[in-house]
Amino acid sequence: MNIFKKAYCRIFQTVFKIAIPLLPYRQPKILRSVNDCADILIGANISKAFIVTDRGVIDCGLCDALFSALDDADIKYCIYDKTVPNPTVSVVEDARNEYTANGCSALIAVGGGSAMDLAKAVGARIVRPKKSLNKMAGILKVRKKLPLSIAVPTTAGTGSETTIAAVITDETTHRKYAINDFPLIPKYAVLDYKLTLGLPKTMTAYTGMDALTHAVEAFIGRSTTKKTRKCAVDAVKLVHENLKTCYDEPTNADARRNMLFAAHYAGIAFTESYVGYVHAIAHSLSGRYGLQHGMTCSTLLPVVLESYGKATHKKLAVLARECGIATDTDKASVAAEKFIAWIRDMNEYLGIPKGFAEINEADIDDMAKYADKEGNPLYPVPKLFGRKQLKQIYYKVKS
Ligand SMILES: [Zn+2]
């Protein structure tokens, strides 16, 4: 990256960092059970809710308690079960049409990041009927209050219930982009670990490592605050202590509860302190090849951390020491190496690939362009990469 663009990126990021305390960040109010949703809807005079979920979630019975709670309270609802991984513009439009055709006035997302992102994007289109999703890509382009929104995560990973972001894929260009604005933060989040007990092993692994990536990227970035640093450290420690247990013992209640909070804290950390190039690159890869988001991030995480080099040693050393992976006497560079080695061990243990056979050399230029567009100047990364350096990372994970 040339020196002028570097200066522009850093000035842009500094302005945003200074603005953090002035921006209307809020956290969703936490509910411990889906039963509480009915009271919330009654209190808000909602007669019909729009439930955004997918067939798998319904078939596993994860919506049953919600359906009963709404039935008991005589609240009508419309079920949209066509959520797809990496939601596309056309799915958002389809869901939005059903929402309006059925006269709904609140959104409840039940599922992983895709359901929550889809619900956010539907909400954005409802209040912005004349603005296309593509036009809302970037930051602060919604600027209008969404219908009442409740997020019910059934995976412990995305933290989407806390964030200002909805990640959408434009199926015509394969571009995956984030719409970021404060009204997208759901008003309520139901953190009920019982909903994550049935999560398959692979999804436990992918989503758990996604939460780790959020916490690490937020922590090593240059726009942290005392609050986001604490949330990130807590999240990393919880992942370190609980993810393997969740993977090996899927019904371990304590480990499941802890991972749900790990994901939530990581979400709070990155919504104010951003992610970094792992996510920028991962979005381009999953947008192009449909790769699962958390898996793609976990594969990239050690590679990107190594590429940052010395710029991250001190911060990774803090995380390594907090987790007990390194000692106080280890030099920062050694402690950082131990932290990266731990991530690689986790990936190996959890069956996460080291690279992707899907990557086609002919696509790398385009993908690096998208990653550059997403990451620069928005993400306050520890070290700035231009397109050339970003391209090298695609080659490193091409198998
Ligand atoms: Zn992520």
XYZ file of N, CA and C in Angstrom, residues 130-294:
495
model
N -37.089 2.352 -0.521
C -36.630 2.905 -1.807
C -35.114 2.774 -1.995
N -34.445 2.185 -1.005
C -32.982 2.095 -1.100
C -32.589 0.625 -1.221
N -31.859 0.260 -2.272
C -31.494 -1.147 -2.452
C -30.476 -1.558 -1.398
N -30.368 -2.870 -1.169
C -29.392 -3.361 -0.186
C -27.975 -2.964 -0.576
N -27.670 -3.116 -1.873
C -26.319 -2.772 -2.334
C -25.966 -1.326 -1.989
N -26.968 -0.463 -2.017
C -26.726 0.955 -1.699
C -26.524 1.167 -0.201
N -26.915 0.161 0.603
C -26.740 0.305 2.053
C -25.424 -0.318 2.528
N -24.644 -0.913 1.612
C -23.353 -1.510 1.986
C -22.454 -0.419 2.552
N -21.686 -0.771 3.545
C -20.785 0.210 4.142
C -21.273 0.603 5.514
N -21.088 1.859 5.828
C -21.410 2.267 7.197
C -22.399 3.439 7.234
N -23.328 3.377 8.169
C -24.302 4.448 8.439
C -25.175 4.819 7.241
N -25.673 3.799 6.526
C -26.511 4.094 5.360
C -27.975 3.732 5.600
N -28.318 3.223 6.787
C -29.712 2.863 7.063
C -30.405 4.054 7.760
N -29.816 4.459 8.877
C -30.232 5.678 9.593
C -31.739 5.794 9.861
N -32.376 4.687 10.131
C -33.793 4.731 10.464
C -34.092 3.574 11.406
N -34.945 3.822 12.389
C -35.254 2.794 13.381
C -35.943 1.587 12.742
N -35.468 0.393 13.078
C -36.056 -0.836 12.532
C -37.286 -1.263 13.338
N -38.123 -2.147 12.767
C -39.205 -2.712 13.593
C -38.594 -3.424 14.805
N -39.381 -3.639 15.842
C -38.873 -4.315 17.037
C -38.221 -5.652 16.647
N -36.976 -5.857 17.104
C -36.237 -7.050 16.688
C -35.722 -7.829 17.891
N -35.926 -9.140 17.824
C -35.414 -10.032 18.872
C -34.518 -11.064 18.188
N -33.309 -11.253 18.712
C -32.402 -12.253 18.144
C -32.311 -13.433 19.098
N -32.471 -14.630 18.537
C -32.373 -15.842 19.353
C -31.279 -16.725 18.752
N -30.014 -16.548 19.191
C -28.951 -17.353 18.589
C -29.030 -18.823 18.998
N -28.876 -19.708 18.016
C -28.838 -21.143 18.312
C -27.445 -21.710 18.072
N -26.509 -20.825 17.723
C -25.103 -21.230 17.652
C -24.358 -20.279 18.573
N -23.171 -20.707 19.017
C -22.387 -19.821 19.873
C -21.200 -19.351 19.068
N -21.398 -18.325 18.274
C -20.296 -17.920 17.427
C -20.376 -16.523 16.871
N -21.427 -16.228 16.117
C -21.388 -15.008 15.324
C -21.475 -13.748 16.186
N -22.172 -13.850 17.302
C -22.350 -12.647 18.115
C -23.207 -11.625 17.382
N -23.868 -12.057 16.309
C -24.626 -11.125 15.479
C -25.742 -10.435 16.274
N -26.127 -11.064 17.405
C -27.186 -10.456 18.224
C -26.729 -9.155 18.874
N -25.420 -8.877 18.846
C -24.928 -7.652 19.490
C -24.452 -6.615 18.482
N -24.403 -6.995 17.204
C -23.628 -6.157 16.278
C -24.475 -5.248 15.393
N -23.769 -4.285 14.814
C -24.424 -3.335 13.909
C -24.399 -3.849 12.466
N -23.874 -5.092 12.278
C -23.626 -5.547 10.912
C -24.611 -6.600 10.431
N -24.960 -6.521 9.145
C -25.668 -7.598 8.458
C -24.832 -7.908 7.223
N -24.390 -9.155 7.114
C -23.530 -9.511 5.983
C -24.385 -10.191 4.913
N -24.326 -9.623 3.731
C -25.199 -10.052 2.624
C -24.336 -10.345 1.390
N -24.792 -11.316 0.597
C -24.074 -11.633 -0.635
C -24.924 -11.219 -1.835
N -24.301 -10.494 -2.744
C -24.988 -10.157 -3.996
C -24.711 -11.318 -4.959
N -25.744 -12.114 -5.234
C -25.516 -13.327 -6.019
C -25.106 -13.043 -7.456
N -25.397 -11.843 -7.944
C -25.024 -11.574 -9.332
C -23.533 -11.264 -9.474
N -22.940 -10.639 -8.461
C -21.509 -10.300 -8.559
C -20.642 -11.166 -7.655
N -21.274 -12.026 -6.816
C -20.576 -12.831 -5.807
C -19.929 -11.966 -4.734
N -20.311 -10.705 -4.699
C -19.710 -9.836 -3.697
C -20.451 -10.015 -2.371
N -19.672 -10.199 -1.319
C -20.272 -10.317 0.009
C -19.909 -9.040 0.753
N -20.904 -8.350 1.279
C -20.588 -7.088 1.925
C -21.356 -6.936 3.221
N -20.913 -6.003 4.046
C -21.594 -5.778 5.313
C -22.326 -4.443 5.264
N -23.555 -4.472 5.791
C -24.297 -3.226 6.014
C -24.110 -2.942 7.500
N -23.554 -1.806 7.832
C -23.279 -1.501 9.239
C -24.019 -0.237 9.655
N -24.927 -0.384 10.592
C -25.556 0.821 11.137
C -26.180 0.497 12.498
N -26.259 1.487 13.345
C -26.704 1.272 14.728
C -28.128 0.715 14.860
N -29.067 1.162 14.017
C -30.422 0.609 14.178
C -30.477 -0.905 13.977
N -29.431 -1.503 13.368
C -29.469 -2.948 13.114
C -29.228 -3.777 14.383
N -28.742 -3.163 15.445
C -28.538 -3.913 16.693
C -29.922 -4.329 17.214
N -30.143 -5.649 17.378
C -31.468 -6.061 17.864
C -31.760 -5.450 19.235
N -33.041 -5.267 19.510
C -33.399 -4.670 20.794
C -33.234 -5.690 21.927
N -33.513 -6.961 21.619
C -33.405 -8.016 22.629
C -32.615 -9.194 22.071
N -31.891 -9.889 22.981
C -31.217 -11.126 22.596
C -31.571 -12.186 23.624
N -32.001 -13.343 23.133
C -32.305 -14.450 24.047
C -31.063 -15.346 24.112
N -30.390 -15.372 25.260
C -29.203 -16.229 25.400
C -29.587 -17.436 26.248
N -30.057 -18.462 25.564
C -30.526 -19.664 26.245
C -29.661 -20.830 25.748
N -28.732 -21.303 26.613
C -27.763 -22.319 26.162
C -28.461 -23.607 25.711
N -29.694 -23.842 26.208
C -30.390 -25.096 25.853
C -30.609 -25.184 24.334
N -30.708 -23.996 23.700
C -30.905 -23.977 22.245
C -29.645 -24.398 21.493
N -28.494 -24.419 22.186
C -27.247 -24.781 21.485
C -26.836 -26.230 21.770
N -27.603 -26.933 22.611
C -27.201 -28.296 22.990
C -27.166 -29.251 21.794
N -28.052 -29.030 20.848
C -28.120 -29.952 19.713
C -27.236 -29.551 18.540
N -26.406 -28.553 18.738
C -25.570 -28.070 17.630
C -24.586 -29.181 17.189
N -24.562 -29.521 15.901
C -23.638 -30.576 15.456
C -22.187 -30.190 15.744
N -21.345 -31.230 15.825
C -19.934 -31.015 16.183
C -19.231 -30.012 15.257
N -19.456 -30.177 13.952
C -18.740 -29.287 13.029
C -19.167 -27.831 13.247
N -20.478 -27.625 13.457
C -20.946 -26.250 13.659
C -20.462 -25.697 14.999
N -20.361 -26.559 15.995
C -19.807 -26.128 17.284
C -18.382 -25.624 17.066
N -17.634 -26.379 16.278
C -16.240 -26.009 16.005
C -16.158 -24.701 15.211
N -16.893 -24.650 14.104
C -16.785 -23.486 13.210
C -17.231 -22.195 13.913
N -18.391 -22.295 14.574
C -18.921 -21.062 15.161
C -18.093 -20.646 16.377
N -17.590 -21.634 17.122
C -16.751 -21.303 18.284
C -15.466 -20.617 17.855
N -14.864 -21.116 16.766
C -13.630 -20.487 16.282
C -13.910 -19.127 15.645
N -15.123 -18.944 15.137
C -15.507 -17.626 14.609
C -15.531 -16.616 15.770
N -16.097 -17.053 16.899
C -16.123 -16.165 18.073
C -14.703 -15.816 18.498
N -13.813 -16.806 18.471
C -12.412 -16.536 18.820
C -11.824 -15.498 17.859
N -12.116 -15.669 16.575
C -11.585 -14.732 15.573
C -12.087 -13.310 15.845
N -13.368 -13.179 16.193
C -13.911 -11.837 16.494
C -13.132 -11.203 17.644
N -12.936 -11.998 18.708
C -12.278 -11.453 19.890
C -10.826 -11.074 19.582
N -10.121 -11.951 18.869
C -8.700 -11.690 18.574
C -8.570 -10.488 17.636
N -9.377 -10.466 16.576
C -9.248 -9.346 15.631
C -9.586 -8.009 16.304
N -10.609 -8.016 17.170
C -10.957 -6.765 17.861
C -9.807 -6.346 18.783
N -9.236 -7.328 19.489
C -8.215 -7.019 20.500
C -6.922 -6.492 19.885
N -6.517 -7.052 18.746
C -5.237 -6.617 18.166
C -5.383 -5.361 17.305
N -6.617 -4.927 17.071
C -6.825 -3.722 16.267
C -6.428 -2.470 17.040
N -6.466 -1.325 16.359
C -5.984 -0.092 16.996
C -7.092 0.773 17.557
N -8.342 0.254 17.548
C -9.443 1.096 18.047
C -10.122 0.486 19.264
N -9.340 -0.121 20.137
C -9.977 -0.751 21.294
C -10.272 0.279 22.378
N -11.203 -0.083 23.249
C -11.483 0.718 24.440
C -11.309 -0.239 25.626
N -11.336 0.334 26.826
C -11.197 -0.512 28.015
C -12.271 -1.624 27.991
N -13.485 -1.214 27.624
C -14.593 -2.177 27.616
C -14.368 -3.280 26.568
N -13.976 -2.901 25.359
C -13.834 -3.923 24.316
C -12.628 -4.823 24.580
N -11.570 -4.255 25.184
C -10.415 -5.107 25.529
C -10.834 -6.154 26.546
N -11.601 -5.728 27.534
C -12.030 -6.675 28.577
C -12.941 -7.757 27.969
N -13.896 -7.324 27.146
C -14.791 -8.300 26.510
C -13.999 -9.288 25.658
N -13.012 -8.777 24.920
C -12.231 -9.647 24.032
C -11.424 -10.652 24.857
N -10.774 -10.186 25.912
C -9.981 -11.097 26.750
C -10.894 -12.149 27.372
N -12.025 -11.722 27.909
C -12.958 -12.684 28.523
C -13.407 -13.724 27.493
N -13.695 -13.266 26.282
C -14.155 -14.189 25.237
C -13.063 -15.199 24.887
N -11.824 -14.719 24.725
C -10.726 -15.634 24.359
C -10.528 -16.679 25.463
N -10.567 -16.222 26.713
C -10.393 -17.166 27.825
C -11.523 -18.210 27.854
N -12.738 -17.744 27.631
C -13.878 -18.683 27.641
C -13.768 -19.708 26.506
N -13.327 -19.254 25.338
C -13.144 -20.202 24.224
C -12.044 -21.196 24.589
N -10.951 -20.680 25.136
C -9.829 -21.542 25.518
C -10.271 -22.614 26.517
N -11.131 -22.217 27.432
C -11.532 -23.155 28.495
C -12.704 -24.064 28.102
N -13.487 -23.670 27.104
C -14.749 -24.400 26.888
C -14.989 -25.016 25.515
N -14.291 -24.521 24.491
C -14.679 -24.986 23.146
C -14.408 -26.485 22.945
N -13.248 -26.963 23.401
C -12.954 -28.389 23.227
C -13.970 -29.239 23.987
N -14.371 -28.767 25.170
C -15.360 -29.519 25.965
C -16.686 -29.592 25.219
N -17.125 -28.453 24.651
C -18.388 -28.458 23.877
C -18.295 -29.440 22.720
N -17.123 -29.484 22.103
C -16.921 -30.346 20.934
C -16.970 -31.824 21.350
N -16.300 -32.119 22.488
C -16.232 -33.517 22.942
C -17.481 -33.958 23.691
N -18.081 -33.007 24.429
C -19.272 -33.362 25.224
C -20.387 -32.372 24.887
N -21.087 -32.600 23.779
C -22.060 -31.602 23.289
C -23.153 -31.225 24.283
N -23.433 -32.079 25.265
C -24.529 -31.734 26.187
C -24.020 -31.160 27.501
N -22.747 -30.806 27.556
C -22.199 -30.209 28.783
C -22.766 -28.788 28.952
N -23.680 -28.632 29.899
C -24.423 -27.371 30.044
C -23.504 -26.185 30.344
N -22.557 -26.380 31.264
C -21.671 -25.261 31.632
C -20.855 -24.789 30.430
N -20.295 -25.754 29.718
C -19.458 -25.384 28.562
C -20.297 -24.688 27.497
N -21.509 -25.183 27.257
C -22.386 -24.561 26.259
C -22.756 -23.129 26.669
N -23.096 -22.963 27.942
C -23.467 -21.621 28.423
C -22.269 -20.680 28.269
N -21.101 -21.173 28.661
C -19.899 -20.329 28.573
C -19.572 -19.942 27.131
N -19.786 -20.871 26.194
C -19.496 -20.532 24.794
C -20.508 -19.516 24.250
N -21.752 -19.610 24.714
C -22.751 -18.626 24.268
C -22.341 -17.225 24.736
N -21.830 -17.139 25.956
C -21.374 -15.838 26.453
C -20.057 -15.418 25.800
N -19.195 -16.392 25.488
C -17.948 -16.063 24.767
C -18.303 -15.365 23.456
N -19.265 -15.957 22.737
C -19.661 -15.390 21.444
C -20.271 -14.001 21.631
N -21.048 -13.850 22.689
C -21.703 -12.571 22.958
C -20.662 -11.490 23.296
N -19.717 -11.816 24.178
C -18.669 -10.838 24.537
C -17.815 -10.484 23.316
N -17.510 -11.511 22.533
C -16.710 -11.248 21.323
C -17.483 -10.323 20.393
N -18.803 -10.518 20.352
C -19.653 -9.660 19.515
C -19.606 -8.212 19.989
N -19.670 -8.017 21.312
C -19.601 -6.646 21.852
C -18.241 -6.036 21.504
N -17.179 -6.863 21.624
C -15.827 -6.346 21.341
C -15.701 -5.895 19.888
N -16.163 -6.736 18.957
C -15.878 -6.364 17.563
C -16.863 -5.363 16.996
N -18.035 -5.255 17.618
C -18.970 -4.273 17.053
C -18.468 -2.848 17.305
N -17.706 -2.653 18.390
C -17.157 -1.314 18.635
C -15.712 -1.184 18.156
N -14.984 -2.310 18.124
C -13.561 -2.227 17.782
C -13.217 -2.898 16.456
N -14.213 -3.393 15.759
C -14.070 -3.938 14.402
C -13.312 -5.261 14.346
N -13.407 -5.876 13.175
C -12.605 -7.065 12.909
C -11.412 -6.638 12.049
N -10.812 -7.566 11.329
C -9.644 -7.189 10.531
C -9.617 -7.963 9.222
N -8.418 -8.174 8.686
C -8.314 -8.799 7.360
C -8.779 -10.248 7.319
N -8.773 -10.956 8.470
C -9.295 -12.326 8.442
C -10.725 -12.282 7.907
N -11.512 -11.360 8.445
C -12.907 -11.283 8.010
C -13.048 -10.724 6.596
N -12.241 -9.741 6.272
C -12.333 -9.168 4.921
C -12.047 -10.251 3.875
N -11.030 -11.064 4.144
C -10.662 -12.121 3.186
C -11.699 -13.250 3.224
N -12.120 -13.609 4.450
C -13.104 -14.698 4.585
C -14.401 -14.365 3.856
N -14.847 -13.103 3.950
C -16.091 -12.737 3.257
C -15.943 -12.922 1.748
N -14.796 -12.554 1.216
C -14.620 -12.697 -0.232
C -14.604 -14.178 -0.619
N -14.002 -15.025 0.220
C -13.940 -16.461 -0.094
C -15.304 -17.134 0.038
N -16.036 -16.787 1.094
C -17.332 -17.467 1.219
C -18.344 -16.883 0.246
N -18.183 -15.610 -0.113
C -19.062 -15.026 -1.134
C -18.864 -15.715 -2.485
N -17.630 -16.057 -2.785
C -17.315 -16.649 -4.093
C -17.624 -18.143 -4.143
N -17.234 -18.870 -3.053
C -17.326 -20.336 -3.108
C -18.343 -20.934 -2.142
N -19.053 -20.090 -1.399
C -20.048 -20.601 -0.452
C -19.430 -21.313 0.746
N -18.167 -21.025 1.041
C -17.515 -21.686 2.190
C -18.131 -21.194 3.496
N -18.207 -22.099 4.470
C -18.796 -21.725 5.764
C -17.950 -20.625 6.413
N -18.620 -19.625 6.958
C -17.913 -18.435 7.451
C -16.900 -18.739 8.565
N -17.365 -19.418 9.628
C -16.480 -19.668 10.770
C -15.284 -20.530 10.389
